[in-house]
Amino acid sequence: MADSPVPLDNRPAGRQLQVETHGLDVIGHTERKGTPSTLFWPWFGANVSILGLSYGAFALGFGISFWQALAAGVIGIVFSFLLCGFIAVAGKRGSAPTMVLSRAAYGVRGNRLPSVISWMLTVGWETVLTALATMATATVFDRLGWGGGTETKVIALILVGALTVIGGVMGFDLIMRLQTVITVVTGVLTVVYIALVADHIHWHTVSAVPAGSAQEFIGALVFMMTGFGLGWVNAAADYSRYLPRSSSSRGVIGWTTFGASVAPLLLLVFGLLLAGSSGDLSKAVAIDPIGALTTILPTWFLVPFAVVAVLGLVGGAVLDIYSSGLALLSAGLRVPRYLAALVDGALMIAGSVYIVFFTDNFLGQFIGFLTTLGVPVAAWCGVMLADLAMRRRDYDEVDLFRRRGRYGDVPLQPLLLTLLATALGWGLVTNSAASWLEWQGYLLGPFGLGGKTGDWAYANLGVLLALAIGFLGTLGLDRGRVRTQEEQAPSPTASEEMLST
C-alpha cells in the first residue's frame, strides 16, 4: 500500500442500512458507537448453532468419558474465546480490522503471510457451515417425504449461499441486525429442541462410557479450541473496532468471551448426553452432523428445526465471509470490500458443492482442516497477543498503512518465529482420516512420542506448542522493538484524530 494517510471516514452515525463502504480503513470517531455489551449479539448469534450439539459426539469420538469430554469442552471453549476477547481489545484501540492491526507485529507487507492464512481459515469455515446448512435442509425434506435428493440440495445451497453472501456484502450494520434476530429465533427454538429430545438421554448409558487416556483428553481439548475460539481469533477485532476508544477493555474481553461461550457450553453438555446415550446417533453425527439430529425429532418439529439449523449456521457463515473479505484485502487484493466478499462467496459455493456432493467423510476432513490451519493461526495468535500485551499506547493509524512507518515493512523476526512455530507444530499433529495430511506428525518419532501410531499421535500438541512459541518468543525477542515504536511521536493525522475523540 502506498505511503499515504490512512482514510478516516467521518460520516455521521445513524445512517440508513446500506452497503458498507469501509474496507481496511480506520473507523472515524463519529462512527464509533455502542458499548462493549453490544458485542454479545454478533458473538452469541455466530455460536448458537445446533452444530454445538454435534461437538458432543466429536468429543466422545476421541475415546474419552462424559466427564473428560465435559472438562475438555469447558476449558477449550472458554479459554479459546478468552483469546478472542483479548484480541478484540486491539479493535477498540485501533479502530481497524484485525488483520490490519496485525501489521503492528508483522509489518505492512510482512503481514500478508498471516493474512493469507486467516483468509484460508475463514473461507474454509464459511464453506463448512454453508455445506452443513445445505445437508441439514436436505435431510429434513427427506424425512418429511418432500424429496431430499440432488434438486433439494441445489436449491438449499443457492438459498443459503445467497443469504450468506448478501450479509457479507452489505457489511457491519446488516450483520449486527441480522445477528440479533438469529440470536432470538435460534435461542428459543433450540430450547424447544432440547425439551423435545430430552427423553432420549439415558444417564446410566452415558455414565458407563469408559474413560480415555491423558493423550486422548488433550486431543479432545485441542479440537475444542480449534473448533471454537481459535477459529475466530483472526476476526476478533473486526466488530470491536466500531466501539469508542473510551470503552472498557475489561468489558470488551468479558462480553466477547461470554457472548461467544455461553451457547456452545450449554449445547455441548446436551450434545454429550445425547451422543453418550446412543452409539448409533454418535456415529451418524460424524457423517451428517446436523441432519443426524433430526432422527430423534417428532415430524411436526422438523420444519422449525430446519429454520434453527440454517439460521444458526448462516449466523456464523456471515461473520466469516465478512472477515474473510477483510483478510483478502489485507493480503494485497486491491478491490472494494464488497467485491472481496463476492469473491469469497464464489469460493464458498464451490467448496460447498464438493462437500455436499462429492465427499462422504466429513468429520475426518473437518478435523484435518481445523488442526492443519489451527497450527499457523495459533502461532499468529501467540505473536499478536504478546505484541498487544507489550503496548501501552493506541495504534498509530497512519503508520499501519505506511511501509516506512514505525511498524516497518517486512520485519523478519515475527515471520521467522511464525514459520518456526508452524513447522514444529505440524510435526506434532496427525489425522489419519485425511490422506492429504499423512505428511504431518514427522516429529512424533524424533521427539520420543511414539511416532504416528503412538499414544501421542492424536493429542495434537502442535497447536498448543505453536501458540506458546508465538507468545513467549515475541515477549522475549520483540520487547525492544515495541518500546522503540511507542517512543516515537504520533503521526500528525493520528494525533488530530485522537484529540477529536
XYZ file of C-alpha atoms in Angstrom:
501
model
C 0.000 0.000 0.000
C 1.317 3.442 -0.877
C 2.676 5.820 1.753
C -0.481 7.895 2.026
C -2.530 8.998 5.006
C -4.976 6.442 6.330
C -8.531 7.216 5.249
C -10.744 8.290 8.135
C -14.453 8.111 7.363
C -16.290 10.753 9.387
C -19.820 10.350 8.092
C -22.465 10.874 10.740
C -23.682 7.907 12.707
C -27.228 6.629 12.492
C -27.333 6.355 8.711
C -29.816 4.071 6.964
C -28.932 0.490 6.144
C -26.693 0.361 3.074
C -23.694 -1.456 1.643
C -20.753 -0.815 3.950
C -18.018 1.117 2.152
C -15.407 0.555 4.846
C -12.600 -1.751 3.883
C -9.263 -1.690 5.643
C -9.659 1.946 6.673
C -9.814 3.190 10.241
C -13.313 3.882 11.572
C -13.724 7.620 12.176
C -14.607 8.752 15.691
C -18.108 9.873 14.670
C -18.947 6.319 13.611
C -17.644 4.631 16.733
C -20.732 3.776 18.704
C -22.216 1.378 21.189
C -20.902 -0.211 24.359
C -18.985 -3.452 24.981
C -22.284 -5.198 25.765
C -23.323 -4.846 22.100
C -20.594 -7.368 21.270
C -22.768 -10.037 22.877
C -25.122 -10.177 19.885
C -22.756 -10.975 16.997
C -20.741 -13.429 19.068
C -23.750 -15.232 20.511
C -25.533 -15.302 17.160
C -22.474 -16.768 15.450
C -22.063 -19.558 18.006
C -25.619 -20.576 18.925
C -25.667 -23.049 16.041
C -27.150 -26.522 16.505
C -23.702 -27.689 15.374
C -22.709 -27.196 19.010
C -24.706 -30.321 19.865
C -22.666 -32.325 17.376
C -19.459 -31.427 19.192
C -20.612 -33.796 21.933
C -20.251 -36.689 19.511
C -16.994 -35.276 18.166
C -15.502 -35.106 21.679
C -16.589 -38.612 22.686
C -15.104 -39.810 19.403
C -11.672 -39.296 20.953
C -12.389 -42.262 23.227
C -12.960 -40.374 26.476
C -15.700 -40.394 29.098
C -18.518 -37.900 29.587
C -16.724 -36.076 32.405
C -13.455 -35.929 30.490
C -15.258 -34.616 27.415
C -17.097 -32.045 29.518
C -13.850 -30.811 31.080
C -12.121 -30.674 27.687
C -15.068 -28.749 26.248
C -15.370 -26.214 29.053
C -11.647 -25.483 29.163
C -11.236 -25.456 25.382
C -14.267 -23.267 24.679
C -13.770 -20.681 27.427
C -10.003 -20.401 27.051
C -10.090 -20.110 23.266
C -12.820 -17.476 23.314
C -10.924 -15.623 26.025
C -8.130 -15.284 23.470
C -10.712 -13.708 21.152
C -11.644 -11.299 23.925
C -8.046 -10.168 24.361
C -7.583 -9.600 20.634
C -10.912 -7.748 20.483
C -9.293 -5.107 22.702
C -6.980 -4.304 19.788
C -10.057 -3.391 17.757
C -11.211 -0.651 20.075
C -7.613 0.600 20.465
C -7.013 0.819 16.723
C -10.481 1.007 15.084
C -9.253 -1.123 12.168
C -9.801 -4.762 11.108
C -7.916 -7.496 12.925
C -5.583 -8.249 10.045
C -4.675 -4.562 9.694
C -3.849 -4.250 13.397
C -1.677 -7.339 12.973
C 0.663 -5.149 10.907
C 1.987 -3.648 14.132
C 3.619 -7.020 14.827
C 4.356 -8.245 11.293
C 4.941 -5.060 9.289
C 2.794 -3.678 6.488
C 3.742 -6.209 3.805
C 5.088 -8.886 6.146
C 1.541 -9.190 7.461
C 0.404 -10.607 4.119
C 1.506 -14.093 5.184
C -0.797 -14.313 8.245
C -3.496 -12.526 6.215
C -3.455 -15.307 3.614
C -3.653 -17.948 6.361
C -6.506 -16.045 8.002
C -8.313 -15.827 4.681
C -7.968 -19.578 4.101
C -9.341 -20.339 7.565
C -12.376 -18.058 7.301
C -13.209 -19.206 3.758
C -12.919 -22.792 4.961
C -15.240 -22.177 7.893
C -17.883 -20.378 5.841
C -17.744 -23.259 3.346
C -18.212 -25.886 6.059
C -21.141 -24.009 7.634
C -22.873 -23.488 4.285
C -22.452 -27.154 3.378
C -23.843 -28.261 6.741
C -26.889 -25.994 6.335
C -27.486 -27.494 2.902
C -27.218 -31.098 4.114
C -29.453 -30.389 7.101
C -32.164 -28.949 4.852
C -31.996 -31.970 2.541
C -32.265 -34.365 5.482
C -35.346 -32.573 6.840
C -37.036 -32.604 3.424
C -36.246 -36.305 3.048
C -37.840 -37.139 6.414
C -40.923 -35.131 5.502
C -41.243 -37.024 2.230
C -40.727 -33.871 0.192
C -37.611 -35.177 -1.523
C -34.102 -34.709 -0.219
C -32.168 -35.508 -3.359
C -29.934 -33.509 -5.645
C -32.569 -30.931 -6.606
C -33.324 -30.122 -2.968
C -29.629 -29.795 -2.155
C -29.034 -27.487 -5.117
C -31.915 -25.191 -4.156
C -30.909 -25.198 -0.479
C -27.301 -24.409 -1.374
C -28.379 -21.499 -3.565
C -30.625 -20.032 -0.853
C -28.141 -20.478 1.994
C -25.271 -19.201 -0.138
C -27.273 -16.164 -1.251
C -28.228 -15.227 2.313
C -24.622 -15.563 3.464
C -23.188 -13.567 0.573
C -25.765 -10.793 0.940
C -24.884 -10.415 4.611
C -21.170 -10.341 3.836
C -21.570 -7.817 1.026
C -23.851 -5.457 2.984
C -21.442 -5.418 5.913
C -21.413 -4.381 9.555
C -24.812 -2.738 10.072
C -26.814 -5.559 8.477
C -24.715 -8.180 10.278
C -25.411 -6.601 13.670
C -29.155 -6.504 12.969
C -29.178 -9.998 11.489
C -27.311 -11.481 14.427
C -29.827 -10.030 16.879
C -32.675 -11.750 15.036
C -30.736 -15.004 14.732
C -29.944 -14.914 18.453
C -33.592 -14.643 19.469
C -35.043 -17.123 16.957
C -32.393 -19.810 17.302
C -32.220 -19.410 21.059
C -35.955 -20.060 21.504
C -36.162 -22.924 19.004
C -33.036 -24.581 20.405
C -34.640 -24.676 23.861
C -37.709 -26.326 22.280
C -35.476 -28.892 20.545
C -33.778 -29.774 23.821
C -37.145 -30.211 25.540
C -38.414 -32.489 22.774
C -35.474 -34.892 22.747
C -34.638 -34.874 26.458
C -36.268 -38.300 26.895
C -33.572 -39.799 24.651
C -30.989 -39.205 27.354
C -30.081 -42.263 29.445
C -27.666 -41.329 32.189
C -26.790 -44.899 33.064
C -25.520 -45.373 29.484
C -23.689 -42.043 29.466
C -22.001 -42.664 32.809
C -20.839 -46.104 31.622
C -18.710 -44.683 28.804
C -15.148 -45.617 29.803
C -12.502 -43.016 30.468
C -9.721 -42.405 27.998
C -6.049 -41.639 28.360
C -4.462 -38.274 29.081
C -3.372 -38.098 25.451
C -6.937 -38.612 24.226
C -8.175 -35.948 26.636
C -5.606 -33.459 25.331
C -6.596 -34.299 21.756
C -10.243 -33.505 22.533
C -9.221 -30.308 24.326
C -7.197 -29.060 21.357
C -10.002 -29.984 18.978
C -12.423 -27.891 21.040
C -10.026 -24.961 20.974
C -9.561 -25.101 17.223
C -13.252 -25.729 16.604
C -14.345 -22.727 18.628
C -12.210 -19.736 19.693
C -9.104 -20.416 17.610
C -11.367 -20.401 14.578
C -12.362 -16.821 15.405
C -9.215 -15.141 16.797
C -8.211 -13.821 13.395
C -11.516 -11.906 13.180
C -11.924 -10.944 16.836
C -11.291 -7.203 16.377
C -13.471 -6.789 13.275
C -16.525 -5.839 15.356
C -14.986 -4.162 18.400
C -13.337 -1.650 16.023
C -16.662 0.195 15.906
C -16.585 0.873 19.670
C -15.410 4.229 21.080
C -11.795 4.274 22.265
C -13.022 5.034 25.790
C -14.807 1.665 26.014
C -13.780 -0.566 28.899
C -11.169 -3.135 27.894
C -12.456 -5.496 30.575
C -15.945 -5.056 29.149
C -14.734 -5.885 25.642
C -12.975 -9.025 26.888
C -15.862 -10.081 29.093
C -18.726 -9.576 26.643
C -16.819 -11.159 23.772
C -15.927 -14.221 25.842
C -19.360 -14.533 27.447
C -21.333 -13.963 24.252
C -19.281 -16.483 22.305
C -19.037 -19.150 25.032
C -22.432 -19.382 26.681
C -24.334 -21.109 23.850
C -21.587 -23.623 22.923
C -21.192 -24.612 26.574
C -24.892 -25.337 27.026
C -25.173 -27.103 23.674
C -22.063 -29.181 24.361
C -23.446 -30.540 27.629
C -26.671 -31.653 25.986
C -24.800 -32.958 22.936
C -22.604 -35.103 25.176
C -25.648 -36.531 26.905
C -27.329 -37.380 23.602
C -24.222 -38.885 21.973
C -23.292 -40.787 25.110
C -26.803 -42.275 25.225
C -26.714 -43.674 21.690
C -23.733 -45.047 19.831
C -25.724 -45.101 16.595
C -26.548 -41.396 16.881
C -22.932 -40.582 17.662
C -21.741 -42.417 14.524
C -24.420 -40.754 12.364
C -23.322 -37.305 13.529
C -19.854 -37.961 12.097
C -21.409 -38.320 8.621
C -24.134 -35.646 8.770
C -23.568 -33.546 11.926
C -26.833 -31.604 11.730
C -29.129 -33.927 9.806
C -28.459 -36.821 12.176
C -30.044 -34.824 14.981
C -33.405 -34.909 13.182
C -33.731 -38.677 13.573
C -34.918 -38.298 17.171
C -37.372 -35.466 16.494
C -41.145 -35.649 16.071
C -42.195 -34.906 12.489
C -44.088 -31.727 13.349
C -40.909 -30.023 14.587
C -38.771 -30.803 11.535
C -39.504 -27.520 9.760
C -38.754 -25.378 12.859
C -35.608 -27.465 13.304
C -34.553 -26.670 9.740
C -35.078 -22.984 10.478
C -32.965 -23.026 13.627
C -30.254 -25.135 11.988
C -29.952 -22.977 8.886
C -30.137 -19.651 10.746
C -27.559 -20.730 13.303
C -25.114 -21.860 10.631
C -25.739 -18.776 8.496
C -25.033 -16.620 11.553
C -21.511 -17.999 11.715
C -21.005 -18.037 7.948
C -21.963 -14.359 7.622
C -19.327 -13.294 10.146
C -16.786 -15.500 8.386
C -17.434 -14.143 4.903
C -17.254 -10.567 6.206
C -13.905 -11.192 7.885
C -12.560 -13.306 5.005
C -13.162 -10.362 2.671
C -11.182 -8.089 5.001
C -8.376 -10.673 5.239
C -8.244 -10.907 1.446
C -7.842 -7.139 1.193
C -5.128 -7.229 3.845
C -3.346 -9.923 1.829
C -2.964 -7.433 -1.020
C -6.069 -7.640 -3.220
C -6.984 -4.119 -4.364
C -10.759 -4.144 -4.739
C -13.642 -2.741 -2.677
C -14.572 -4.801 0.373
C -17.901 -5.937 -1.057
C -16.192 -7.324 -4.166
C -13.774 -9.262 -1.961
C -16.815 -10.731 -0.178
C -18.258 -11.752 -3.560
C -15.001 -13.496 -4.488
C -15.067 -15.396 -1.221
C -18.728 -16.207 -1.763
C -17.925 -17.846 -5.099
C -15.188 -19.951 -3.478
C -17.561 -20.825 -0.646
C -20.173 -22.134 -3.081
C -17.588 -24.184 -4.966
C -16.253 -25.731 -1.757
C -19.761 -26.454 -0.513
C -20.564 -28.279 -3.739
C -17.567 -30.554 -3.137
C -18.551 -31.304 0.478
C -22.243 -31.870 -0.274
C -21.967 -33.877 -3.494
C -18.524 -35.496 -3.628
C -17.276 -36.445 -0.145
C -18.618 -38.926 2.390
C -16.063 -38.421 5.172
C -16.981 -35.061 6.612
C -15.605 -35.474 10.128
C -12.156 -36.680 9.082
C -11.705 -33.867 6.575
C -13.116 -31.334 9.060
C -10.701 -32.290 11.851
C -7.826 -32.294 9.378
C -8.747 -28.816 8.167
C -9.024 -27.432 11.712
C -5.761 -28.871 13.003
C -3.734 -28.036 9.894
C -4.704 -24.368 9.758
C -5.055 -24.265 13.538
C -1.274 -24.534 13.907
C -0.243 -21.361 11.996
C -3.275 -19.481 13.348
C -2.236 -20.418 16.886
C 1.286 -19.173 16.140
C -0.116 -15.873 14.813
C -2.387 -15.606 17.844
C 0.557 -16.001 20.201
C 2.532 -13.303 18.388
C -0.473 -10.953 18.293
C -1.327 -11.423 21.969
C 2.237 -10.822 23.120
C 2.588 -7.753 20.888
C -0.684 -6.329 22.221
C 0.268 -7.039 25.847
C 3.511 -5.061 25.477
C 1.839 -1.953 24.063
C 0.776 0.877 26.344
C -0.487 3.235 23.652
C -3.162 3.017 20.972
C -2.041 2.034 17.477
C -0.742 4.775 15.208
C -3.389 4.651 12.456
C -1.250 6.271 9.779
C 1.766 4.014 10.252
C -0.403 0.908 9.960
C -0.599 1.838 6.277
C 2.951 3.131 5.660
C 5.810 0.813 4.721
C 8.355 3.274 6.091
C 6.377 3.876 9.277
C 7.230 2.744 12.782
C 5.878 -0.767 12.265
C 8.160 -1.463 9.318
C 7.586 -3.241 6.031
C 8.800 -6.851 6.303
C 10.425 -7.436 9.712
C 11.968 -10.893 9.615
C 11.778 -11.775 13.300
C 7.994 -12.310 13.662
C 7.800 -14.046 10.287
C 10.609 -16.466 11.100
C 9.114 -17.110 14.539
C 5.738 -17.925 12.967
C 7.303 -20.213 10.372
C 9.329 -21.992 13.076
C 6.260 -22.447 15.289
C 4.270 -23.769 12.325
C 6.986 -26.207 11.254
C 7.300 -27.603 14.781
C 3.539 -27.629 15.235
C 2.799 -29.546 12.038
C 5.353 -32.103 13.140
C 3.251 -32.872 16.221
C -0.248 -33.219 14.708
C -1.773 -36.078 12.718
C -5.040 -37.018 11.025
C -5.248 -40.485 9.521
C -8.780 -39.879 8.169
C -7.487 -37.316 5.681
C -4.989 -38.848 3.253
C -3.714 -35.449 2.138
C -2.338 -34.880 5.644
C -0.248 -38.033 6.000
C 2.940 -35.962 5.813
C 2.222 -34.409 9.215
C 3.489 -35.802 12.510
C 7.100 -36.016 11.350
C 8.447 -35.015 14.780
C 6.489 -37.503 16.895
C 9.170 -40.146 16.412
C 12.274 -37.960 16.865
C 10.732 -36.345 19.975
C 10.160 -39.758 21.568
C 6.358 -39.553 21.439
C 5.754 -42.916 19.817
C 5.606 -41.883 16.155
C 2.449 -41.504 14.073
C 0.810 -44.552 15.637
C 1.797 -43.908 19.248
C -0.280 -42.689 22.181
C 0.511 -39.022 21.462
C -0.312 -39.182 17.762
C -3.792 -37.664 18.124
C -3.156 -35.299 21.026
C -2.440 -32.515 18.509
C 0.208 -30.995 20.735
C 1.414 -28.937 17.794
C -1.401 -26.399 18.212
C -0.500 -25.722 21.843
C 3.211 -25.627 21.035
C 2.706 -23.114 18.205
C 0.650 -20.844 20.484
C 3.315 -20.987 23.202
C 6.231 -20.384 20.821
C 4.493 -17.411 19.220
C 3.631 -15.831 22.554
C 6.820 -16.489 24.534
C 9.091 -15.877 21.553
C 7.542 -12.458 20.900
C 7.688 -11.493 24.575
C 11.351 -12.409 24.705
C 12.520 -11.013 21.365
C 10.313 -8.047 20.466
C 10.137 -6.011 23.657
C 12.785 -3.552 22.492
C 11.173 -3.171 19.068
C 7.791 -2.326 20.599
C 9.367 0.134 23.031
C 11.120 1.913 20.174
C 7.886 2.156 18.223
C 5.987 3.651 21.133
C 8.678 6.222 21.873
C 8.022 7.880 18.515
C 5.651 10.831 18.368
C 2.184 10.099 16.921
C 1.768 10.738 13.221
C 0.033 14.110 12.601
C -3.240 12.724 11.257
C -3.459 10.131 14.007
C -2.775 12.801 16.629
C -5.567 15.005 15.322
C -7.960 12.063 15.276
C -7.218 11.148 18.880
C -7.683 14.749 20.038
C -11.039 14.931 18.294
C -12.292 11.984 20.329
